[in-house]
Amino acid sequence: GVNAVPAFPSGVQNIGIGEDDLSNLTGASNNIAIGKGSLAGALTTHPTHSDNIAIGQQAGANLVGDDNVLIGTVAGGVMTTASQNVGIGNYVFQGSLAANPVTGDRNTVMGQNGFFSVENGADNVGMGFNSMIFLVNGNQNTAIGTQAMENLTGSNNTALGFRAGDNLTTGSSNITIGHDINAPVATASNQLTIGNGANTIIGGDIAGQSLDFPGYGGGTLTGTATFILGVDATGNVIEEPLPTGG
């Protein structure tokens, strides 16, 4: 395409298909750019950054990191020094180029608008439309499901299911599993919530090593002693000692 991969002195094994692709490339190698303006950023001032793949209009347009795979319109368009990221979907990894470009490493996202606001957050995994769309600096979160944890800014959270944990904001170390299930407190940490919609079947305090069973008539299990789960005459889940003898 026009201005794709202009003459450069030392880089090798680069491919550019589309107007302005790799247009600032100097010594970087092993880059693939397909789509107008993809990988068209400041590689001229970072000549050793290599091994990137960008497919889509302006995908990785400002990238100067290594080992990234970006597929989709403007995917990673405001990434700069970030490395070892995978983004598949239109408008993933957007951040705010003027003030806070995307510099986080080792993130993986699949789904339109996923990690839209991420800046230096690292080691996050998101799959689904709008997954963790407002995450900025949080680390080590995993969200699987459309809009899962879409309002999250904390770290070390896990959500599985459509809109699972979408109420979480600054909370950390929470586990939320189920269809459209919310954590009890948006800003709290170490919450376990399993259920469906407004119905929580199992809850718990991870740090306190306790389980609650509101979906089975209530009851709380606490502590680290060895036990088995049972059900009393009214249908409540209870803790029972292990059988003895033999």
Coordinates of C-alpha atoms in Angstrom, one line a residue:
G1 CA 0.0 0.0 0.0
V2 CA 1.0 3.7 -0.2
N3 CA 3.9 4.4 2.1
A4 CA 3.9 0.9 3.5
V5 CA 7.3 -0.3 4.7
P6 CA 9.5 2.5 3.4
A7 CA 13.2 2.0 2.8
F8 CA 14.9 1.3 6.1
P9 CA 18.5 0.3 6.9
S10 CA 18.5 -2.8 9.1
G11 CA 15.1 -4.4 9.9
V12 CA 14.3 -7.7 8.3
Q13 CA 11.3 -9.9 7.6
N14 CA 8.6 -7.2 7.9
I15 CA 5.4 -7.3 6.0
G16 CA 3.1 -4.3 5.5
I17 CA -0.1 -4.4 3.5
G18 CA -2.1 -1.1 3.6
E19 CA -1.5 2.6 3.4
D20 CA 1.1 3.9 5.9
D21 CA 1.6 0.5 7.4
L22 CA 5.0 0.3 9.2
S23 CA 5.6 3.8 7.8
N24 CA 8.0 4.8 10.6
L25 CA 9.9 1.5 10.8
T26 CA 13.7 1.6 10.9
G27 CA 15.5 -1.4 12.4
A28 CA 12.7 -3.4 13.9
S29 CA 12.2 -6.9 12.5
N30 CA 9.5 -9.7 12.2
N31 CA 6.5 -7.4 12.3
I32 CA 3.3 -7.9 10.3
A33 CA 0.9 -5.1 9.6
I34 CA -2.3 -5.4 7.6
G35 CA -4.7 -2.5 7.4
K36 CA -4.4 1.3 6.9
G37 CA -2.1 2.8 9.5
S38 CA -1.4 -0.4 11.4
L39 CA 1.9 -0.4 13.3
A40 CA 2.5 3.1 11.9
G41 CA 3.8 4.5 15.1
A42 CA 7.2 5.5 16.5
L43 CA 9.2 2.3 15.7
T44 CA 11.7 4.7 14.1
T45 CA 12.7 5.8 17.6
H46 CA 12.6 2.3 19.0
P47 CA 14.3 0.3 16.3
T48 CA 14.7 -2.9 18.2
H49 CA 11.1 -3.6 19.0
S50 CA 9.9 -6.5 17.0
D51 CA 7.7 -9.5 16.6
N52 CA 4.3 -7.7 16.5
I53 CA 1.3 -8.6 14.5
A54 CA -1.4 -6.0 13.8
I55 CA -4.4 -6.6 11.6
G56 CA -7.1 -3.9 11.2
Q57 CA -7.3 -0.2 10.5
Q58 CA -4.9 1.6 12.8
A59 CA -4.3 -1.5 14.9
G60 CA -1.2 -0.9 17.0
A61 CA -0.8 2.5 15.4
N62 CA 1.4 3.9 18.2
L63 CA 3.0 0.6 19.3
V64 CA 6.7 0.5 20.2
G65 CA 6.6 -2.7 22.3
D66 CA 7.4 -6.4 21.4
D67 CA 5.5 -9.6 20.9
N68 CA 2.0 -8.2 20.6
V69 CA -0.9 -9.6 18.6
L70 CA -3.7 -7.1 17.8
I71 CA -6.6 -7.9 15.5
G72 CA -9.5 -5.5 15.0
T73 CA -10.3 -1.9 14.0
V74 CA -8.1 0.4 16.2
A75 CA -7.2 -2.6 18.3
G76 CA -4.4 -1.4 20.6
G77 CA -4.4 1.9 18.7
V78 CA -3.0 3.7 21.8
M79 CA -0.6 1.1 22.9
T80 CA 3.0 2.4 23.2
T81 CA 5.6 0.4 25.2
A82 CA 3.3 -2.5 26.0
S83 CA 4.6 -6.0 25.3
Q84 CA 3.3 -9.6 25.2
N85 CA -0.4 -8.7 24.8
V86 CA -3.1 -10.3 22.8
G87 CA -6.1 -8.3 21.8
I88 CA -8.8 -9.6 19.4
G89 CA -11.8 -7.3 18.8
N90 CA -12.6 -3.8 17.6
Y91 CA -11.5 -1.1 20.0
V92 CA -9.7 -3.2 22.5
F93 CA -6.9 -1.6 24.5
Q94 CA -7.9 2.0 24.0
G95 CA -6.7 3.9 27.1
S96 CA -6.2 7.6 26.6
L97 CA -3.3 8.3 24.3
A98 CA -2.8 12.0 25.2
A99 CA -2.5 11.5 28.9
N100 CA -2.2 7.8 29.7
P101 CA -1.3 5.4 26.8
V102 CA -1.5 1.7 27.2
T103 CA 1.7 0.3 28.7
G104 CA 0.6 -2.8 30.5
D105 CA 2.0 -6.2 29.7
R106 CA 0.8 -9.8 29.3
N107 CA -2.9 -9.0 29.0
T108 CA -5.2 -11.1 26.9
V109 CA -8.6 -10.0 25.7
M110 CA -11.2 -11.2 23.2
G111 CA -14.4 -9.2 22.5
Q112 CA -15.3 -5.7 21.3
N113 CA -14.4 -2.9 23.7
G114 CA -12.6 -5.3 26.1
F115 CA -10.1 -3.6 28.3
F116 CA -11.1 -0.4 26.6
S117 CA -9.7 1.8 29.4
V118 CA -6.7 -0.2 30.5
E119 CA -3.5 1.7 30.8
N120 CA -0.8 -0.1 32.8
G121 CA -2.8 -3.0 34.2
A122 CA -1.0 -6.3 33.6
D123 CA -1.7 -10.1 33.5
N124 CA -5.4 -9.7 33.0
V125 CA -7.6 -12.1 30.9
G126 CA -11.0 -11.0 29.5
M127 CA -13.3 -12.8 27.1
G128 CA -16.6 -11.2 26.1
F129 CA -18.1 -7.9 24.8
N130 CA -17.2 -5.0 27.2
S131 CA -15.3 -7.3 29.6
M132 CA -13.5 -5.1 32.2
I133 CA -14.2 -2.1 30.0
F134 CA -13.3 0.4 32.8
L135 CA -10.2 -1.4 34.1
V136 CA -7.3 1.0 34.2
N137 CA -4.5 -0.2 36.5
G138 CA -5.8 -3.4 37.9
N139 CA -3.8 -6.6 37.7
Q140 CA -4.3 -10.4 37.5
N141 CA -8.1 -10.3 36.9
T142 CA -10.0 -12.9 34.9
A143 CA -13.4 -12.2 33.4
I144 CA -15.2 -14.6 31.1
G145 CA -18.6 -13.5 29.8
T146 CA -20.3 -10.5 28.1
Q147 CA -19.9 -7.4 30.4
A148 CA -18.2 -9.5 33.1
M149 CA -16.7 -7.2 35.7
E150 CA -17.2 -4.3 33.3
N151 CA -16.9 -1.7 36.1
L152 CA -13.9 -3.2 37.8
T153 CA -10.8 -1.2 38.8
G154 CA -9.4 -3.6 41.4
S155 CA -7.1 -6.6 41.2
N156 CA -7.0 -10.4 41.6
N157 CA -10.7 -10.9 40.8
T158 CA -12.4 -13.8 38.9
A159 CA -15.8 -13.7 37.3
L160 CA -17.5 -16.3 35.1
G161 CA -20.8 -15.7 33.4
F162 CA -22.9 -13.1 31.6
R163 CA -22.5 -9.8 33.5
A164 CA -20.9 -11.7 36.4
G165 CA -19.5 -9.3 39.0
D166 CA -20.5 -6.3 36.9
N167 CA -21.1 -4.3 40.1
L168 CA -17.6 -4.7 41.4
T169 CA -15.5 -1.5 41.4
T170 CA -12.5 -1.2 43.7
G171 CA -12.9 -4.7 45.2
S172 CA -10.1 -7.2 45.0
S173 CA -9.7 -11.0 45.4
N174 CA -13.4 -11.7 44.7
I175 CA -14.8 -14.8 43.0
T176 CA -18.2 -14.4 41.2
I177 CA -19.8 -17.2 39.2
G178 CA -23.2 -17.3 37.5
H179 CA -25.5 -15.5 35.1
D180 CA -25.9 -11.8 36.0
I181 CA -24.8 -12.4 39.6
N182 CA -23.4 -9.5 41.6
A183 CA -20.9 -9.5 44.5
P184 CA -22.6 -8.5 47.8
V185 CA -20.5 -5.3 48.1
A186 CA -19.0 -3.5 45.1
T187 CA -16.0 -2.2 47.0
A188 CA -15.3 -5.1 49.3
S189 CA -12.7 -7.9 48.9
N190 CA -12.5 -11.7 49.4
Q191 CA -16.1 -12.3 48.6
L192 CA -17.3 -15.6 47.1
T193 CA -20.7 -15.5 45.2
I194 CA -22.2 -18.3 43.3
G195 CA -25.7 -18.1 41.9
N196 CA -28.0 -16.8 39.2
G197 CA -29.4 -13.3 39.0
A198 CA -30.7 -12.1 42.4
N199 CA -30.4 -15.7 43.8
T200 CA -27.2 -16.4 45.6
I201 CA -26.8 -20.2 46.2
I202 CA -23.4 -20.1 47.9
G203 CA -21.6 -17.1 49.4
G204 CA -18.5 -16.8 51.5
D205 CA -15.7 -14.9 53.0
I206 CA -12.5 -16.2 51.4
A207 CA -10.1 -14.5 53.9
G208 CA -12.2 -15.8 56.8
Q209 CA -12.5 -19.3 55.3
S210 CA -16.3 -19.4 55.8
L211 CA -19.2 -20.4 53.6
D212 CA -22.8 -19.4 53.6
F213 CA -25.7 -21.3 52.0
P214 CA -28.6 -18.9 51.5
G215 CA -29.9 -21.0 48.7
Y216 CA -30.3 -24.0 51.0
G217 CA -32.0 -22.5 54.0
G218 CA -29.1 -20.6 55.4
G219 CA -26.3 -21.8 57.6
T220 CA -22.6 -20.9 57.9
L221 CA -19.5 -23.1 57.9
T222 CA -16.4 -21.6 59.5
G223 CA -12.9 -22.7 60.3
T224 CA -10.4 -25.2 59.0
A225 CA -11.4 -28.3 60.9
T226 CA -12.1 -31.5 58.9
F227 CA -15.8 -32.0 58.3
I228 CA -18.5 -33.2 55.8
L229 CA -21.6 -31.3 54.7
G230 CA -25.0 -32.5 55.8
V231 CA -28.6 -31.4 55.8
D232 CA -30.7 -31.0 58.9
A233 CA -34.4 -31.9 59.3
T234 CA -35.5 -28.5 57.9
G235 CA -33.3 -28.6 54.8
N236 CA -30.5 -26.4 56.1
V237 CA -26.9 -27.2 55.2
I238 CA -24.9 -28.0 58.3
E239 CA -21.3 -29.1 59.2
E240 CA -21.0 -32.6 60.5
P241 CA -17.9 -34.4 61.9
L242 CA -16.3 -37.2 59.9
P243 CA -17.5 -40.7 60.8
T244 CA -15.2 -42.6 63.1
G245 CA -14.5 -46.2 63.7
G246 CA -14.4 -48.9 61.3

